[in-house]
Amino acid sequence: MPCKGKPVHPQRKTKKSEGLEMALGEEDEQDTYVNLSDLNLQRQEKGAKSKAAKNTKIRLMLILMAFLIFLFLVQVVFISILFTFYKNMAEEQSHLKEIGENMAKEQSRLRETKKNITEGQSRLKETDKNITEGQSCLKETGENMAKGHSRLRETDENIIQEQSRLKESVTSELKKSRDLNNEVAGSLFNKIQRNFGVVGKLLEEVRKMNSSAQPLCDKSWKHYGLSCYYKSTKEVPMNSAKEDCEKNKAHLVIINGEDEMNFLQGFVDNQYWWIGLRMVNGAWEWIDGTSYEMTPKFWGKRQPNNSSIVDFPGGQECVQFSNKYGWDDRQCAIKYKYICEKEIL
Ligand SMILES: [Ca+2]
């Protein structure tokens, strides 16, 4: 059986084996040979084991190195990942910082805007207050104006009523005065006419006493008062009648009073006759300028009526009279006979 003792190193073996061989002697020569074989075997085993251990150590070293390399690579990868992550984080942080700055600026602008809005609201509130006060003033002014307008309107109505009363009063007084004047004037004209009639009769008497004296009126003319009268035989428009009278140094008859009117009614028959009264600018006028207002009127019923006639367009601006109907305004173009008057003196 191989010795299970401790293997001897070859160098140490050489010294130890030499000592041992000397100690053991010849008797142990066979056993020594067996032990040397075992020793060689042990040496071989030890060498193998050493070699195996060395290989194992190398493998372990390799494994360790591989592991270390792996760890290194893992660390590199991890560091790379960490670096990338850190870089991204830094970029993100920078971006966030930029966003933060922008947000800060935006916040500052918003704060400024809010401040402006607040100031604007304040101004608007002030303006609104002013507008409200202005509206109040305007409303008050409007109410005062309305009251003033109402008072003015009331005053105006009072003035108009007063004017109307004054106008009526003045018109009434004027009418009374005019009527009185006309009455006095008419009475005076009648008296004068009567006196003219008396004077005319006296003149006629004197002429009769003096047979050689000329007649007071021409042939075909009729004496009354201080005038001679002529009645036409032909019918003509008013303007032609006026011209015919003027050719005889006379004029269309002017009726100054009731006596003269009575004379004329006896002088003519029941036909229609132009007289010297006409419308000028909307007012009646005698043709010789005698005042229409101062002489008596002898209009027929519902005259003057300025009625329209189919055959004669225009208004009725000339006057004829008849014994039956009195004075009547007619269209001047109508043909009537006429009466001329010529003063003796
Ligand atoms: Ca008429």
CSV table of C-alpha atoms and ligand atoms in Angstrom, one decimal:
chain,number,residue,atom,x,y,z
A,1,MET,CA,0.0,0.0,0.0
A,2,PRO,CA,1.2,3.4,-0.8
A,3,CYS,CA,2.4,5.5,2.1
A,4,LYS,CA,-0.1,8.0,3.1
A,5,GLY,CA,2.7,10.1,4.7
A,6,LYS,CA,3.6,13.6,3.9
A,7,PRO,CA,5.2,13.9,0.4
A,8,VAL,CA,8.8,15.0,0.4
A,9,HIS,CA,10.1,17.8,-1.7
A,10,PRO,CA,12.6,16.5,-4.4
A,11,GLN,CA,15.5,18.8,-3.1
A,12,ARG,CA,14.6,18.1,0.5
A,13,LYS,CA,14.0,14.5,-0.5
A,14,THR,CA,17.4,14.1,-1.7
A,15,LYS,CA,19.0,15.1,1.6
A,16,LYS,CA,16.3,13.5,3.7
A,17,SER,CA,16.3,10.3,1.5
A,18,GLU,CA,20.0,10.1,1.8
A,19,GLY,CA,19.8,10.4,5.6
A,20,LEU,CA,16.9,8.1,5.7
A,21,GLU,CA,18.7,5.5,3.5
A,22,MET,CA,21.6,5.6,5.8
A,23,ALA,CA,19.4,5.3,8.9
A,24,LEU,CA,17.3,2.5,7.6
A,25,GLY,CA,20.1,0.3,6.4
A,26,GLU,CA,20.0,-2.7,4.2
A,27,GLU,CA,17.0,-4.3,5.7
A,28,ASP,CA,14.7,-1.8,4.6
A,29,GLU,CA,16.1,-1.7,1.2
A,30,GLN,CA,13.0,-3.4,-0.4
A,31,ASP,CA,10.5,-1.4,1.6
A,32,THR,CA,12.5,1.7,0.7
A,33,TYR,CA,12.2,0.8,-2.9
A,34,VAL,CA,8.4,0.5,-2.4
A,35,ASN,CA,8.3,3.7,-0.5
A,36,LEU,CA,10.2,5.5,-3.2
A,37,SER,CA,7.8,4.4,-5.7
A,38,ASP,CA,5.0,5.6,-3.6
A,39,LEU,CA,7.0,8.7,-3.1
A,40,ASN,CA,7.3,9.2,-6.7
A,41,LEU,CA,3.7,8.5,-7.1
A,42,GLN,CA,3.0,10.9,-4.3
A,43,ARG,CA,5.2,13.3,-6.0
A,44,GLN,CA,3.4,12.8,-9.2
A,45,GLU,CA,0.1,13.1,-7.5
A,46,LYS,CA,1.4,16.2,-5.6
A,47,GLY,CA,2.6,17.6,-8.9
A,48,ALA,CA,-0.6,16.8,-10.6
A,49,LYS,CA,-2.5,18.2,-7.7
A,50,SER,CA,-0.3,21.2,-7.7
A,51,LYS,CA,-0.8,21.6,-11.4
A,52,ALA,CA,-4.5,21.1,-11.0
A,53,ALA,CA,-4.5,23.6,-8.2
A,54,LYS,CA,-2.5,25.9,-10.3
A,55,ASN,CA,-4.9,25.4,-13.2
A,56,THR,CA,-7.8,25.9,-10.9
A,57,LYS,CA,-6.2,29.0,-9.6
A,58,ILE,CA,-5.5,30.2,-13.1
A,59,ARG,CA,-9.1,29.5,-14.1
A,60,LEU,CA,-10.3,31.2,-11.0
A,61,MET,CA,-8.1,34.1,-11.8
A,62,LEU,CA,-9.4,34.1,-15.3
A,63,ILE,CA,-12.9,33.8,-14.0
A,64,LEU,CA,-12.2,36.5,-11.6
A,65,MET,CA,-10.7,38.7,-14.3
A,66,ALA,CA,-13.6,38.0,-16.6
A,67,PHE,CA,-15.9,38.8,-13.8
A,68,LEU,CA,-14.0,41.9,-13.1
A,69,ILE,CA,-14.0,42.8,-16.8
A,70,PHE,CA,-17.7,42.1,-16.8
A,71,LEU,CA,-18.2,44.3,-13.7
A,72,PHE,CA,-16.0,46.9,-15.3
A,73,LEU,CA,-18.1,46.8,-18.5
A,74,VAL,CA,-21.3,46.8,-16.4
A,75,GLN,CA,-19.9,49.7,-14.5
A,76,VAL,CA,-19.0,51.5,-17.8
A,77,VAL,CA,-22.4,50.8,-19.2
A,78,PHE,CA,-24.0,51.9,-16.0
A,79,ILE,CA,-21.9,55.0,-15.8
A,80,SER,CA,-22.7,55.7,-19.5
A,81,ILE,CA,-26.3,55.2,-18.7
A,82,LEU,CA,-26.0,57.4,-15.7
A,83,PHE,CA,-24.0,60.0,-17.7
A,84,THR,CA,-26.7,60.0,-20.4
A,85,PHE,CA,-29.4,60.2,-17.8
A,86,TYR,CA,-27.5,62.9,-16.1
A,87,LYS,CA,-27.0,64.7,-19.4
A,88,ASN,CA,-30.7,64.4,-20.2
A,89,MET,CA,-31.5,65.4,-16.7
A,90,ALA,CA,-29.2,68.4,-17.1
A,91,GLU,CA,-30.8,69.3,-20.4
A,92,GLU,CA,-34.2,68.8,-19.0
A,93,GLN,CA,-33.3,70.8,-16.0
A,94,SER,CA,-32.0,73.5,-18.3
A,95,HIS,CA,-35.1,73.3,-20.3
A,96,LEU,CA,-37.2,73.4,-17.1
A,97,LYS,CA,-35.1,76.3,-15.9
A,98,GLU,CA,-35.7,78.1,-19.1
A,99,ILE,CA,-39.4,77.3,-18.9
A,100,GLY,CA,-39.3,78.5,-15.3
A,101,GLU,CA,-37.7,81.7,-16.4
A,102,ASN,CA,-40.2,82.1,-19.2
A,103,MET,CA,-42.9,81.4,-16.7
A,104,ALA,CA,-41.4,83.9,-14.3
A,105,LYS,CA,-41.3,86.5,-17.1
A,106,GLU,CA,-44.9,85.5,-18.1
A,107,GLN,CA,-45.9,85.8,-14.5
A,108,SER,CA,-44.3,89.2,-14.4
A,109,ARG,CA,-46.1,90.2,-17.5
A,110,LEU,CA,-49.3,88.8,-16.2
A,111,ARG,CA,-48.7,90.7,-12.9
A,112,GLU,CA,-48.1,93.8,-15.0
A,113,THR,CA,-51.2,93.1,-17.1
A,114,LYS,CA,-53.2,92.5,-13.9
A,115,LYS,CA,-51.9,95.7,-12.5
A,116,ASN,CA,-52.9,97.5,-15.8
A,117,ILE,CA,-56.3,95.8,-15.7
A,118,THR,CA,-56.7,96.8,-12.1
A,119,GLU,CA,-55.8,100.4,-13.0
A,120,GLY,CA,-58.1,100.2,-16.0
A,121,GLN,CA,-60.9,98.9,-13.9
A,122,SER,CA,-60.2,101.7,-11.4
A,123,ARG,CA,-60.3,104.3,-14.3
A,124,LEU,CA,-63.4,102.6,-15.7
A,125,LYS,CA,-65.1,102.7,-12.3
A,126,GLU,CA,-64.1,106.4,-12.1
A,127,THR,CA,-65.4,107.0,-15.6
A,128,ASP,CA,-68.6,105.1,-14.8
A,129,LYS,CA,-69.0,107.2,-11.8
A,130,ASN,CA,-68.5,110.4,-13.8
A,131,ILE,CA,-70.9,109.1,-16.5
A,132,THR,CA,-73.5,108.3,-13.8
A,133,GLU,CA,-73.0,111.8,-12.4
A,134,GLY,CA,-73.2,113.2,-15.9
A,135,GLN,CA,-76.4,111.2,-16.6
A,136,SER,CA,-77.8,112.4,-13.4
A,137,CYS,CA,-76.9,116.0,-14.3
A,138,LEU,CA,-78.3,115.5,-17.8
A,139,LYS,CA,-81.5,114.0,-16.4
A,140,GLU,CA,-81.9,116.9,-14.0
A,141,THR,CA,-81.1,119.3,-16.8
A,142,GLY,CA,-83.6,117.5,-19.1
A,143,GLU,CA,-86.2,117.7,-16.4
A,144,ASN,CA,-85.5,121.4,-15.9
A,145,MET,CA,-85.7,121.9,-19.6
A,146,ALA,CA,-88.9,120.0,-19.8
A,147,LYS,CA,-90.3,122.1,-17.0
A,148,GLY,CA,-89.0,125.2,-18.7
A,149,HIS,CA,-90.4,124.0,-22.0
A,150,SER,CA,-93.7,123.3,-20.4
A,151,ARG,CA,-93.7,126.8,-18.8
A,152,LEU,CA,-92.6,128.3,-22.2
A,153,ARG,CA,-95.4,126.4,-23.9
A,154,GLU,CA,-97.9,127.5,-21.3
A,155,THR,CA,-96.6,131.1,-21.6
A,156,ASP,CA,-96.6,130.8,-25.4
A,157,GLU,CA,-100.2,129.5,-25.3
A,158,ASN,CA,-101.1,132.4,-23.0
A,159,ILE,CA,-99.4,134.8,-25.4
A,160,ILE,CA,-101.2,133.3,-28.3
A,161,GLN,CA,-104.5,133.5,-26.4
A,162,GLU,CA,-103.7,137.1,-25.4
A,163,GLN,CA,-102.8,137.9,-29.0
A,164,SER,CA,-106.0,136.3,-30.2
A,165,ARG,CA,-108.0,138.3,-27.7
A,166,LEU,CA,-106.1,141.5,-28.6
A,167,LYS,CA,-106.6,140.8,-32.3
A,168,GLU,CA,-110.3,140.2,-31.7
A,169,SER,CA,-110.5,143.3,-29.6
A,170,VAL,CA,-108.6,145.5,-32.1
A,171,THR,CA,-110.5,144.0,-35.0
A,172,SER,CA,-113.8,144.6,-33.2
A,173,GLU,CA,-112.7,148.2,-32.4
A,174,LEU,CA,-111.5,148.8,-35.9
A,175,LYS,CA,-114.8,147.4,-37.3
A,176,LYS,CA,-116.7,149.6,-34.9
A,177,SER,CA,-114.6,152.5,-35.9
A,178,ARG,CA,-114.9,151.7,-39.6
A,179,ASP,CA,-118.6,151.2,-39.3
A,180,LEU,CA,-118.9,154.5,-37.4
A,181,ASN,CA,-116.7,156.2,-40.0
A,182,ASN,CA,-118.7,154.6,-42.8
A,183,GLU,CA,-121.9,155.6,-41.1
A,184,VAL,CA,-120.7,159.1,-40.6
A,185,ALA,CA,-119.1,159.2,-44.1
A,186,GLY,CA,-122.2,157.7,-45.7
A,187,SER,CA,-124.4,160.1,-43.9
A,188,LEU,CA,-122.1,163.0,-44.9
A,189,PHE,CA,-122.0,161.7,-48.5
A,190,ASN,CA,-125.8,161.4,-48.6
A,191,LYS,CA,-126.1,165.0,-47.3
A,192,ILE,CA,-123.5,166.1,-49.9
A,193,GLN,CA,-125.3,164.2,-52.6
A,194,ARG,CA,-128.6,165.8,-51.6
A,195,ASN,CA,-126.9,169.1,-51.6
A,196,PHE,CA,-125.5,168.3,-55.0
A,197,GLY,CA,-129.0,167.3,-56.1
A,198,VAL,CA,-130.3,170.7,-54.8
A,199,VAL,CA,-127.5,172.5,-56.5
A,200,GLY,CA,-128.1,170.6,-59.7
A,201,LYS,CA,-131.8,171.5,-59.6
A,202,LEU,CA,-130.9,175.2,-59.0
A,203,LEU,CA,-128.5,175.0,-62.0
A,204,GLU,CA,-131.2,173.5,-64.1
A,205,GLU,CA,-133.7,176.2,-63.0
A,206,VAL,CA,-131.1,178.9,-63.9
A,207,ARG,CA,-130.5,177.4,-67.3
A,208,LYS,CA,-134.3,177.4,-68.0
A,209,MET,CA,-134.5,181.0,-67.0
A,210,ASN,CA,-131.7,181.8,-69.5
A,211,SER,CA,-133.0,180.2,-72.7
A,212,SER,CA,-129.8,181.1,-74.5
A,213,ALA,CA,-127.6,179.1,-72.1
A,214,GLN,CA,-126.1,175.8,-73.1
A,215,PRO,CA,-127.7,172.6,-71.6
A,216,LEU,CA,-125.9,171.2,-68.6
A,217,CYS,CA,-125.5,167.8,-70.3
A,218,ASP,CA,-124.9,166.7,-73.9
A,219,LYS,CA,-127.6,165.0,-75.9
A,220,SER,CA,-128.3,161.4,-74.8
A,221,TRP,CA,-126.9,162.2,-71.3
A,222,LYS,CA,-129.1,162.6,-68.2
A,223,HIS,CA,-128.5,165.3,-65.7
A,224,TYR,CA,-128.6,164.6,-62.0
A,225,GLY,CA,-127.0,166.6,-59.2
A,226,LEU,CA,-123.6,167.7,-60.4
A,227,SER,CA,-123.2,164.9,-63.0
A,228,CYS,CA,-124.4,163.8,-66.3
A,229,TYR,CA,-125.1,160.1,-67.0
A,230,TYR,CA,-125.1,158.0,-70.1
A,231,LYS,CA,-126.5,154.5,-70.6
A,232,SER,CA,-125.1,152.5,-73.5
A,233,THR,CA,-127.1,150.6,-76.1
A,234,LYS,CA,-124.5,148.0,-76.8
A,235,GLU,CA,-123.1,145.2,-74.6
A,236,VAL,CA,-119.3,145.0,-74.2
A,237,PRO,CA,-116.8,143.6,-71.7
A,238,MET,CA,-115.9,145.8,-68.7
A,239,ASN,CA,-112.6,147.1,-70.1
A,240,SER,CA,-114.3,148.2,-73.4
A,241,ALA,CA,-117.0,149.9,-71.4
A,242,LYS,CA,-114.4,151.8,-69.4
A,243,GLU,CA,-112.6,152.8,-72.6
A,244,ASP,CA,-115.9,154.0,-74.2
A,245,CYS,CA,-116.6,156.2,-71.2
A,246,GLU,CA,-113.1,157.7,-71.2
A,247,LYS,CA,-113.5,158.5,-74.9
A,248,ASN,CA,-116.4,160.8,-73.9
A,249,LYS,CA,-114.4,162.4,-71.1
A,250,ALA,CA,-116.4,160.5,-68.6
A,251,HIS,CA,-115.9,157.3,-66.5
A,252,LEU,CA,-117.9,154.4,-65.4
A,253,VAL,CA,-120.5,155.5,-62.9
A,254,ILE,CA,-119.3,155.9,-59.2
A,255,ILE,CA,-122.2,155.5,-56.8
A,256,ASN,CA,-121.4,157.8,-53.9
A,257,GLY,CA,-124.7,157.6,-52.0
A,258,GLU,CA,-128.2,156.3,-51.7
A,259,ASP,CA,-129.8,159.3,-53.6
A,260,GLU,CA,-127.5,158.6,-56.6
A,261,MET,CA,-128.4,154.9,-56.4
A,262,ASN,CA,-132.1,155.7,-56.4
A,263,PHE,CA,-131.6,158.0,-59.4
A,264,LEU,CA,-129.8,155.2,-61.3
A,265,GLN,CA,-132.5,152.7,-60.5
A,266,GLY,CA,-135.0,155.0,-62.2
A,267,PHE,CA,-132.5,155.9,-65.0
A,268,VAL,CA,-132.1,152.3,-66.3
A,269,ASP,CA,-134.4,149.3,-66.9
A,270,ASN,CA,-134.2,145.8,-65.6
A,271,GLN,CA,-131.1,144.8,-67.6
A,272,TYR,CA,-127.5,144.4,-66.3
A,273,TRP,CA,-125.2,147.3,-66.3
A,274,TRP,CA,-121.4,147.7,-65.7
A,275,ILE,CA,-120.5,150.2,-63.0
A,276,GLY,CA,-117.1,151.6,-62.0
A,277,LEU,CA,-116.3,149.1,-59.2
A,278,ARG,CA,-113.7,146.4,-59.6
A,279,MET,CA,-111.3,144.1,-57.7
A,280,VAL,CA,-107.6,145.3,-57.5
A,281,ASN,CA,-105.1,143.1,-55.6
A,282,GLY,CA,-107.9,141.3,-53.7
A,283,ALA,CA,-109.7,144.5,-52.7
A,284,TRP,CA,-112.6,146.4,-54.2
A,285,GLU,CA,-111.8,149.8,-55.6
A,286,TRP,CA,-113.9,152.5,-57.3
A,287,ILE,CA,-112.4,153.3,-60.8
A,288,ASP,CA,-111.8,157.0,-60.0
A,289,GLY,CA,-110.1,156.3,-56.7
A,290,THR,CA,-113.1,157.0,-54.5
A,291,SER,CA,-112.8,155.0,-51.2
A,292,TYR,CA,-114.9,151.8,-51.3
A,293,GLU,CA,-115.0,151.8,-47.5
A,294,MET,CA,-116.5,155.3,-47.4
A,295,THR,CA,-119.3,154.7,-49.8
A,296,PRO,CA,-122.6,152.8,-49.1
A,297,LYS,CA,-122.9,149.2,-50.6
A,298,PHE,CA,-125.8,147.8,-52.5
A,299,TRP,CA,-124.8,144.2,-53.0
A,300,GLY,CA,-127.6,141.7,-53.9
A,301,LYS,CA,-128.3,138.7,-51.8
A,302,ARG,CA,-125.3,136.3,-51.2
A,303,GLN,CA,-123.1,138.8,-53.2
A,304,PRO,CA,-120.2,139.2,-53.8
A,305,ASN,CA,-119.8,135.4,-54.2
A,306,ASN,CA,-116.9,135.1,-56.7
A,307,SER,CA,-118.7,132.1,-58.3
A,308,SER,CA,-117.2,130.3,-61.3
A,309,ILE,CA,-118.9,130.2,-64.7
A,310,VAL,CA,-118.1,127.5,-67.2
A,311,ASP,CA,-117.9,129.9,-70.2
A,312,PHE,CA,-115.8,132.5,-68.5
A,313,PRO,CA,-112.8,131.2,-66.5
A,314,GLY,CA,-111.3,133.2,-63.7
A,315,GLY,CA,-112.7,135.0,-60.7
A,316,GLN,CA,-115.5,137.6,-60.6
A,317,GLU,CA,-113.6,140.9,-60.3
A,318,CYS,CA,-116.0,143.4,-62.0
A,319,VAL,CA,-119.4,144.6,-60.8
A,320,GLN,CA,-122.7,145.1,-62.6
A,321,PHE,CA,-126.1,146.1,-61.1
A,322,SER,CA,-129.7,145.6,-62.0
A,323,ASN,CA,-132.8,147.0,-60.5
A,324,LYS,CA,-134.0,143.5,-59.6
A,325,TYR,CA,-130.9,142.0,-58.0
A,326,GLY,CA,-128.7,144.9,-56.9
A,327,TRP,CA,-124.9,144.7,-57.2
A,328,ASP,CA,-123.3,141.4,-58.4
A,329,ASP,CA,-119.7,140.6,-59.0
A,330,ARG,CA,-119.1,139.0,-62.4
A,331,GLN,CA,-116.3,137.9,-64.7
A,332,CYS,CA,-115.0,141.0,-66.4
A,333,ALA,CA,-115.1,139.4,-69.9
A,334,ILE,CA,-118.9,139.1,-69.8
A,335,LYS,CA,-120.6,141.6,-72.1
A,336,TYR,CA,-123.1,144.0,-70.4
A,337,LYS,CA,-124.4,147.4,-71.1
A,338,TYR,CA,-122.8,150.2,-69.0
A,339,ILE,CA,-123.4,153.6,-67.4
A,340,CYS,CA,-121.0,156.5,-67.8
A,341,GLU,CA,-120.8,159.5,-65.5
A,342,LYS,CA,-119.4,163.0,-66.2
A,343,GLU,CA,-119.1,165.8,-63.6
A,344,ILE,CA,-120.7,169.1,-64.7
A,345,LEU,CA,-118.3,171.3,-62.7
B,1,CA,CA,-121.5,137.4,-58.3
